[in-house]
Amino acid sequence: MDRELRISVIGSGSWGTALTKILTYNVSKVCWYVHNEVAIEHIKDTSRNLNYLSDVEFDTDRLILTNDINEAVAYGNCLVLVTPSAFLSSELSKLTVSLEDKTIFSAIKGIEPNSGLIVGEYLHKFYNVPYSNIGVIAGPCHAEEVALERLSYLTIACIDKQKAKIFAEAMTTYFVKTKVSDDVIGIEYAAVLKNIYAIAAGIAHGLGYGDNFQSVLMSNSIREMRRYIKRIHKIKRNINNSAYLGDLLVTGYSLFSRNRTFGSMIGKGYTVKSTMMEMNMVAEGYYAVKSAYKINNSHKKKSHTPILDAVYQILYENRRAKKVFAELVNHLD
């Protein structure tokens, strides 16, 4: 990857808005794909995103705004994907330019639902992107706290550590500290799983379980995550590092967490459909549950995943949350 970065951000939700803001501190021009023309005009007029993190003010002289994904991809030698996983396929289907020579960092914390693949595997299989050109941006980091310029930490993962280092430099500011890793697969699966466990934490809260149970649930969640990832990609990793445990904790406990909020509403008796309508935002964990459950069950010797199984039963088998959690508590320690 050329050290002279030409970065294009693909996605304009909360996380896409936050990452674009970070990048404008160090990159002279950032191309930003915003599919809504009205939102683009609002950003030009007010320096703020109409729909997400509206308190964030941009230096619009540093932005190249477009609602043409091909223009954005053609501009960048480094792409940052921040679309919801459920819409990744439909967005990329608009492409007429190749991704093969691009370095791509995914900030998507979900599984592409049609293929059941994490984003890196999806890009490699369907768009011929070499694994050495694929990276992941991991937390723990909430978009809302980035907007407030509160101290945050990011892990940039790529098997080509030089590419990770170059991109990490572009993401480092006085309120964002970065580190690099080569555990792309492990960190990407961790980002998927932590959303599922955050839904579980939310369900527990909605059902009236207290802090004591929540701490046991999170302790069991990190062990379940370790077993799951080890089955998928067995390498030496410290599951207690920020990209794994830290991201799990902030997503499981924070009031900013949409996955926790989603779970809390389910625990209080809302249906999945009514919860989605009420939130008017994508909870990545909902889509991830089905794919992660299917992946685990595809193994001859599957991982022991009582928390994942419980959330799946509630969301996809329409079992009552109260009854499922009454059974789950006997599988935790």
Short mmCIF file of C-alpha atoms in Angstrom, two decimals:
data_model
loop_
_atom_site.label_atom_id
_atom_site.label_comp_id
_atom_site.label_asym_id
_atom_site.label_seq_id
_atom_site.Cartn_x
_atom_site.Cartn_y
_atom_site.Cartn_z
CA MET A 1 0.00 0.00 0.00
CA ASP A 2 1.32 3.39 -1.00
CA ARG A 3 2.17 5.56 2.01
CA GLU A 4 0.40 8.38 0.13
CA LEU A 5 -3.07 7.28 1.13
CA ARG A 6 -6.10 8.11 -0.94
CA ILE A 7 -8.84 6.97 1.39
CA SER A 8 -12.50 6.40 0.53
CA VAL A 9 -15.04 5.67 3.25
CA ILE A 10 -17.98 3.57 2.07
CA GLY A 11 -20.88 4.18 4.44
CA SER A 12 -22.40 7.15 6.24
CA GLY A 13 -24.01 5.77 9.40
CA SER A 14 -22.77 6.57 12.90
CA TRP A 15 -19.54 4.57 12.64
CA GLY A 16 -18.86 5.76 9.09
CA THR A 17 -19.36 9.34 10.23
CA ALA A 18 -17.03 8.84 13.21
CA LEU A 19 -14.27 7.21 11.16
CA THR A 20 -14.47 9.90 8.49
CA LYS A 21 -14.09 12.53 11.19
CA ILE A 22 -10.99 10.78 12.59
CA LEU A 23 -9.40 10.46 9.16
CA THR A 24 -9.82 14.15 8.35
CA TYR A 25 -7.34 14.97 11.12
CA ASN A 26 -4.46 13.34 9.23
CA VAL A 27 -5.52 12.95 5.60
CA SER A 28 -5.77 16.04 3.40
CA LYS A 29 -8.69 14.67 1.38
CA VAL A 30 -11.12 11.89 2.31
CA CYS A 31 -13.61 10.65 -0.26
CA TRP A 32 -16.89 9.83 1.46
CA TYR A 33 -19.59 7.74 -0.19
CA VAL A 34 -22.95 8.93 1.14
CA HIS A 35 -25.75 7.32 -0.83
CA ASN A 36 -28.35 9.96 0.10
CA GLU A 37 -28.02 13.12 -2.02
CA VAL A 38 -30.02 15.15 0.53
CA ALA A 39 -27.53 14.17 3.24
CA ILE A 40 -24.65 15.25 1.00
CA GLU A 41 -26.17 18.68 0.47
CA HIS A 42 -26.77 18.99 4.21
CA ILE A 43 -23.12 18.18 4.94
CA LYS A 44 -22.01 20.76 2.38
CA ASP A 45 -24.34 23.41 3.83
CA THR A 46 -23.91 22.78 7.56
CA SER A 47 -20.71 20.68 7.86
CA ARG A 48 -22.76 18.06 9.71
CA ASN A 49 -24.34 14.72 8.84
CA LEU A 50 -28.11 15.11 8.75
CA ASN A 51 -28.97 11.69 10.20
CA TYR A 52 -26.03 10.47 12.30
CA LEU A 53 -23.84 12.07 14.98
CA SER A 54 -25.16 15.48 14.03
CA ASP A 55 -22.95 17.16 16.66
CA VAL A 56 -19.83 16.23 14.67
CA GLU A 57 -18.60 19.16 12.61
CA PHE A 58 -16.48 18.51 9.52
CA ASP A 59 -13.92 20.57 7.70
CA THR A 60 -15.68 20.15 4.37
CA ASP A 61 -12.59 21.32 2.50
CA ARG A 62 -11.12 17.94 3.41
CA LEU A 63 -14.08 15.96 2.07
CA ILE A 64 -14.86 14.69 -1.42
CA LEU A 65 -18.55 13.82 -1.17
CA THR A 66 -20.24 11.49 -3.64
CA ASN A 67 -23.32 9.30 -3.91
CA ASP A 68 -21.62 7.19 -6.60
CA ILE A 69 -19.87 4.18 -5.08
CA ASN A 70 -17.83 3.67 -8.26
CA GLU A 71 -16.45 7.21 -8.02
CA ALA A 72 -15.48 6.58 -4.42
CA VAL A 73 -13.80 3.24 -5.13
CA ALA A 74 -11.98 4.62 -8.18
CA TYR A 75 -10.57 7.48 -6.08
CA GLY A 76 -9.21 5.44 -3.21
CA ASN A 77 -6.21 3.15 -3.01
CA CYS A 78 -7.42 2.38 0.52
CA LEU A 79 -11.10 1.72 1.18
CA VAL A 80 -12.88 1.71 4.52
CA LEU A 81 -16.09 -0.35 4.46
CA VAL A 82 -18.68 0.75 7.00
CA THR A 83 -22.00 -0.36 5.52
CA PRO A 84 -24.23 -2.66 7.61
CA SER A 85 -23.42 -6.29 6.81
CA ALA A 86 -27.01 -6.90 5.68
CA PHE A 87 -26.57 -4.34 2.89
CA LEU A 88 -22.98 -5.11 1.89
CA SER A 89 -23.93 -7.35 -1.03
CA SER A 90 -26.41 -4.87 -2.52
CA GLU A 91 -23.95 -1.97 -2.22
CA LEU A 92 -21.06 -3.86 -3.82
CA SER A 93 -23.31 -5.16 -6.59
CA LYS A 94 -23.30 -1.58 -7.96
CA LEU A 95 -19.57 -1.77 -8.65
CA THR A 96 -18.22 -1.59 -12.18
CA VAL A 97 -14.63 -1.04 -11.04
CA SER A 98 -12.38 -3.73 -9.58
CA LEU A 99 -11.45 -4.14 -5.93
CA GLU A 100 -8.48 -6.42 -6.64
CA ASP A 101 -5.81 -3.72 -6.39
CA LYS A 102 -7.34 -1.96 -3.36
CA THR A 103 -6.36 -2.26 0.27
CA ILE A 104 -9.62 -2.65 2.18
CA PHE A 105 -10.17 -2.17 5.90
CA SER A 106 -13.52 -3.40 7.15
CA ALA A 107 -15.24 -1.66 10.04
CA ILE A 108 -18.31 -3.86 9.53
CA LYS A 109 -19.00 -5.88 12.67
CA GLY A 110 -21.16 -8.58 11.16
CA ILE A 111 -21.45 -11.55 8.82
CA GLU A 112 -22.63 -11.14 5.23
CA PRO A 113 -25.97 -12.95 5.58
CA ASN A 114 -26.37 -14.37 2.06
CA SER A 115 -23.00 -16.15 2.07
CA GLY A 116 -22.54 -16.67 5.81
CA LEU A 117 -19.01 -15.30 5.50
CA ILE A 118 -17.18 -12.67 7.50
CA VAL A 119 -16.39 -9.61 5.39
CA GLY A 120 -12.76 -10.52 4.67
CA GLU A 121 -13.71 -13.98 3.40
CA TYR A 122 -16.55 -12.47 1.36
CA LEU A 123 -14.25 -9.97 -0.35
CA HIS A 124 -11.70 -12.67 -1.11
CA LYS A 125 -14.20 -15.17 -2.48
CA PHE A 126 -16.46 -12.90 -4.53
CA TYR A 127 -14.17 -9.99 -5.44
CA ASN A 128 -10.75 -11.67 -5.63
CA VAL A 129 -9.20 -9.34 -3.07
CA PRO A 130 -5.95 -10.92 -1.75
CA TYR A 131 -5.99 -11.60 1.99
CA SER A 132 -2.85 -9.47 2.26
CA ASN A 133 -4.96 -6.49 1.13
CA ILE A 134 -7.73 -7.04 3.69
CA GLY A 135 -7.75 -5.56 7.16
CA VAL A 136 -10.10 -4.96 10.07
CA ILE A 137 -10.76 -1.95 12.29
CA ALA A 138 -11.69 -3.06 15.81
CA GLY A 139 -12.64 -1.36 19.06
CA PRO A 140 -13.40 -0.98 21.84
CA CYS A 141 -14.77 2.24 20.46
CA HIS A 142 -18.26 3.72 20.28
CA ALA A 143 -19.02 6.20 17.52
CA GLU A 144 -20.81 8.45 20.00
CA GLU A 145 -17.70 8.79 22.17
CA VAL A 146 -15.56 9.54 19.12
CA ALA A 147 -18.04 12.32 18.35
CA LEU A 148 -17.41 13.70 21.84
CA GLU A 149 -13.64 13.29 21.30
CA ARG A 150 -13.33 11.09 24.36
CA LEU A 151 -10.16 9.01 24.57
CA SER A 152 -10.65 5.81 22.54
CA TYR A 153 -8.51 2.88 21.38
CA LEU A 154 -8.56 1.09 18.03
CA THR A 155 -6.82 -2.05 16.82
CA ILE A 156 -5.92 -2.18 13.12
CA ALA A 157 -5.43 -5.75 11.92
CA CYS A 158 -3.89 -6.97 8.66
CA ILE A 159 -1.65 -9.94 7.88
CA ASP A 160 0.58 -7.38 6.15
CA LYS A 161 1.60 -5.46 9.27
CA GLN A 162 3.18 -2.66 7.24
CA LYS A 163 -0.19 -1.86 5.72
CA ALA A 164 -1.74 -1.97 9.18
CA LYS A 165 0.90 0.44 10.50
CA ILE A 166 0.42 2.93 7.67
CA PHE A 167 -3.34 2.95 8.13
CA ALA A 168 -3.00 3.11 11.92
CA GLU A 169 -0.98 6.31 11.52
CA ALA A 170 -3.87 7.84 9.60
CA MET A 171 -6.25 6.86 12.42
CA THR A 172 -4.18 8.21 15.30
CA THR A 173 -5.23 11.53 16.84
CA TYR A 174 -4.98 13.17 20.26
CA PHE A 175 -8.14 11.28 21.30
CA VAL A 176 -7.60 8.01 19.38
CA LYS A 177 -4.75 5.64 20.16
CA THR A 178 -4.04 2.72 17.82
CA LYS A 179 -2.20 -0.59 17.86
CA VAL A 180 -1.72 -3.19 15.13
CA SER A 181 -2.31 -6.93 14.93
CA ASP A 182 -2.12 -9.72 12.35
CA ASP A 183 -5.08 -11.70 13.77
CA VAL A 184 -7.53 -10.54 11.12
CA ILE A 185 -9.84 -13.56 11.28
CA GLY A 186 -9.90 -13.79 15.07
CA ILE A 187 -10.57 -10.09 15.55
CA GLU A 188 -13.28 -10.04 12.90
CA TYR A 189 -15.08 -13.00 14.48
CA ALA A 190 -14.69 -11.37 17.89
CA ALA A 191 -16.40 -8.24 16.55
CA VAL A 192 -19.27 -10.41 15.32
CA LEU A 193 -19.64 -12.42 18.52
CA LYS A 194 -19.45 -9.50 20.94
CA ASN A 195 -22.61 -8.07 19.37
CA ILE A 196 -24.41 -11.36 20.04
CA TYR A 197 -23.27 -11.37 23.66
CA ALA A 198 -24.35 -7.74 23.99
CA ILE A 199 -27.83 -8.78 22.89
CA ALA A 200 -27.72 -11.46 25.59
CA ALA A 201 -26.70 -8.82 28.15
CA GLY A 202 -29.57 -6.63 27.01
CA ILE A 203 -32.08 -9.48 27.26
CA ALA A 204 -30.89 -10.18 30.79
CA HIS A 205 -31.34 -6.51 31.69
CA GLY A 206 -34.79 -6.44 30.13
CA LEU A 207 -35.78 -9.53 32.12
CA GLY A 208 -34.67 -7.88 35.36
CA TYR A 209 -31.42 -9.70 36.06
CA GLY A 210 -28.97 -7.60 38.07
CA ASP A 211 -25.30 -6.67 37.96
CA ASN A 212 -24.21 -9.88 39.67
CA PHE A 213 -25.66 -12.02 36.90
CA GLN A 214 -24.41 -9.64 34.21
CA SER A 215 -20.83 -10.08 35.42
CA VAL A 216 -21.18 -13.87 35.26
CA LEU A 217 -22.73 -13.60 31.80
CA MET A 218 -19.84 -11.47 30.50
CA SER A 219 -17.26 -13.78 32.10
CA ASN A 220 -18.84 -16.77 30.37
CA SER A 221 -19.15 -14.83 27.13
CA ILE A 222 -15.41 -14.19 26.79
CA ARG A 223 -14.69 -17.86 27.41
CA GLU A 224 -17.32 -18.84 24.87
CA MET A 225 -15.78 -16.39 22.40
CA ARG A 226 -12.34 -17.91 22.97
CA ARG A 227 -13.63 -21.43 22.30
CA TYR A 228 -15.52 -20.36 19.18
CA ILE A 229 -12.65 -18.42 17.62
CA LYS A 230 -10.12 -21.10 18.49
CA ARG A 231 -12.26 -23.63 16.60
CA ILE A 232 -12.38 -21.33 13.55
CA HIS A 233 -8.79 -20.06 13.53
CA LYS A 234 -6.32 -21.60 15.95
CA ILE A 235 -3.37 -19.28 16.50
CA LYS A 236 -1.74 -17.83 19.58
CA ARG A 237 -3.77 -14.83 20.80
CA ASN A 238 -4.53 -13.16 24.10
CA ILE A 239 -8.32 -13.08 24.33
CA ASN A 240 -8.00 -10.55 27.17
CA ASN A 241 -6.63 -7.87 24.80
CA SER A 242 -8.75 -4.83 24.04
CA ALA A 243 -9.82 -5.98 20.57
CA TYR A 244 -11.51 -9.02 22.11
CA LEU A 245 -12.39 -8.56 25.79
CA GLY A 246 -12.40 -4.76 25.72
CA ASP A 247 -14.77 -4.61 22.76
CA LEU A 248 -17.03 -7.20 24.40
CA LEU A 249 -17.24 -5.24 27.65
CA VAL A 250 -18.01 -1.86 26.09
CA THR A 251 -20.66 -3.37 23.82
CA GLY A 252 -22.18 -5.43 26.61
CA TYR A 253 -22.37 -2.67 29.22
CA SER A 254 -22.57 0.70 27.45
CA LEU A 255 -25.82 2.62 27.08
CA PHE A 256 -24.56 3.62 23.62
CA SER A 257 -24.69 -0.03 22.50
CA ARG A 258 -27.50 -0.57 20.03
CA ASN A 259 -27.13 -4.36 20.38
CA ARG A 260 -27.61 -4.16 24.14
CA THR A 261 -30.59 -1.85 23.59
CA PHE A 262 -32.02 -4.30 21.05
CA GLY A 263 -31.68 -7.15 23.55
CA SER A 264 -33.15 -5.13 26.39
CA MET A 265 -36.30 -4.46 24.38
CA ILE A 266 -36.58 -8.16 23.50
CA GLY A 267 -36.24 -9.00 27.19
CA LYS A 268 -39.03 -6.56 28.01
CA GLY A 269 -41.35 -8.37 25.61
CA TYR A 270 -41.01 -6.49 22.33
CA THR A 271 -41.06 -8.56 19.16
CA VAL A 272 -38.07 -8.45 16.82
CA LYS A 273 -40.09 -6.49 14.25
CA SER A 274 -41.37 -3.91 16.75
CA THR A 275 -37.87 -3.52 18.22
CA MET A 276 -36.38 -2.79 14.81
CA MET A 277 -39.10 -0.26 14.04
CA GLU A 278 -38.66 1.44 17.41
CA MET A 279 -34.86 1.66 17.16
CA ASN A 280 -34.76 2.71 13.49
CA MET A 281 -31.14 1.53 13.46
CA VAL A 282 -29.38 -1.70 12.49
CA ALA A 283 -28.36 -4.01 15.35
CA GLU A 284 -25.67 -6.10 13.67
CA GLY A 285 -25.98 -8.81 16.29
CA TYR A 286 -29.45 -9.80 15.12
CA TYR A 287 -28.17 -10.87 11.70
CA ALA A 288 -24.95 -12.29 13.16
CA VAL A 289 -26.76 -14.71 15.47
CA LYS A 290 -28.19 -16.81 12.66
CA SER A 291 -24.92 -17.01 10.72
CA ALA A 292 -22.72 -17.66 13.76
CA TYR A 293 -25.08 -20.39 14.97
CA LYS A 294 -25.08 -22.04 11.54
CA ILE A 295 -21.27 -21.87 11.26
CA ASN A 296 -20.84 -23.47 14.67
CA ASN A 297 -23.26 -26.27 13.88
CA SER A 298 -21.50 -26.97 10.58
CA HIS A 299 -18.48 -28.33 12.47
CA LYS A 300 -18.34 -32.03 13.22
CA LYS A 301 -17.31 -31.15 16.77
CA LYS A 302 -18.96 -27.82 17.46
CA SER A 303 -17.94 -25.40 20.18
CA HIS A 304 -19.85 -25.27 23.46
CA THR A 305 -21.91 -22.08 23.00
CA PRO A 306 -24.86 -21.96 25.44
CA ILE A 307 -25.15 -18.14 25.23
CA LEU A 308 -25.15 -18.03 21.43
CA ASP A 309 -27.65 -20.91 21.39
CA ALA A 310 -29.94 -19.13 23.86
CA VAL A 311 -30.02 -15.90 21.84
CA TYR A 312 -30.67 -17.89 18.65
CA GLN A 313 -33.61 -19.68 20.28
CA ILE A 314 -35.16 -16.39 21.37
CA LEU A 315 -34.68 -14.50 18.10
CA TYR A 316 -35.15 -17.25 15.53
CA GLU A 317 -37.15 -20.02 17.22
CA ASN A 318 -39.53 -17.61 18.97
CA ARG A 319 -38.97 -19.14 22.39
CA ARG A 320 -39.85 -16.99 25.40
CA ALA A 321 -36.82 -15.13 26.69
CA LYS A 322 -37.77 -15.72 30.32
CA LYS A 323 -37.86 -19.50 29.87
CA VAL A 324 -34.67 -19.65 27.79
CA PHE A 325 -32.70 -17.65 30.37
CA ALA A 326 -34.08 -19.78 33.19
CA GLU A 327 -32.44 -22.71 31.41
CA LEU A 328 -29.27 -20.76 30.50
CA VAL A 329 -28.39 -19.89 34.10
CA ASN A 330 -27.73 -23.58 34.78
CA HIS A 331 -25.05 -23.65 32.04
CA LEU A 332 -23.05 -20.71 33.42
CA ASP A 333 -20.47 -20.71 36.18
#
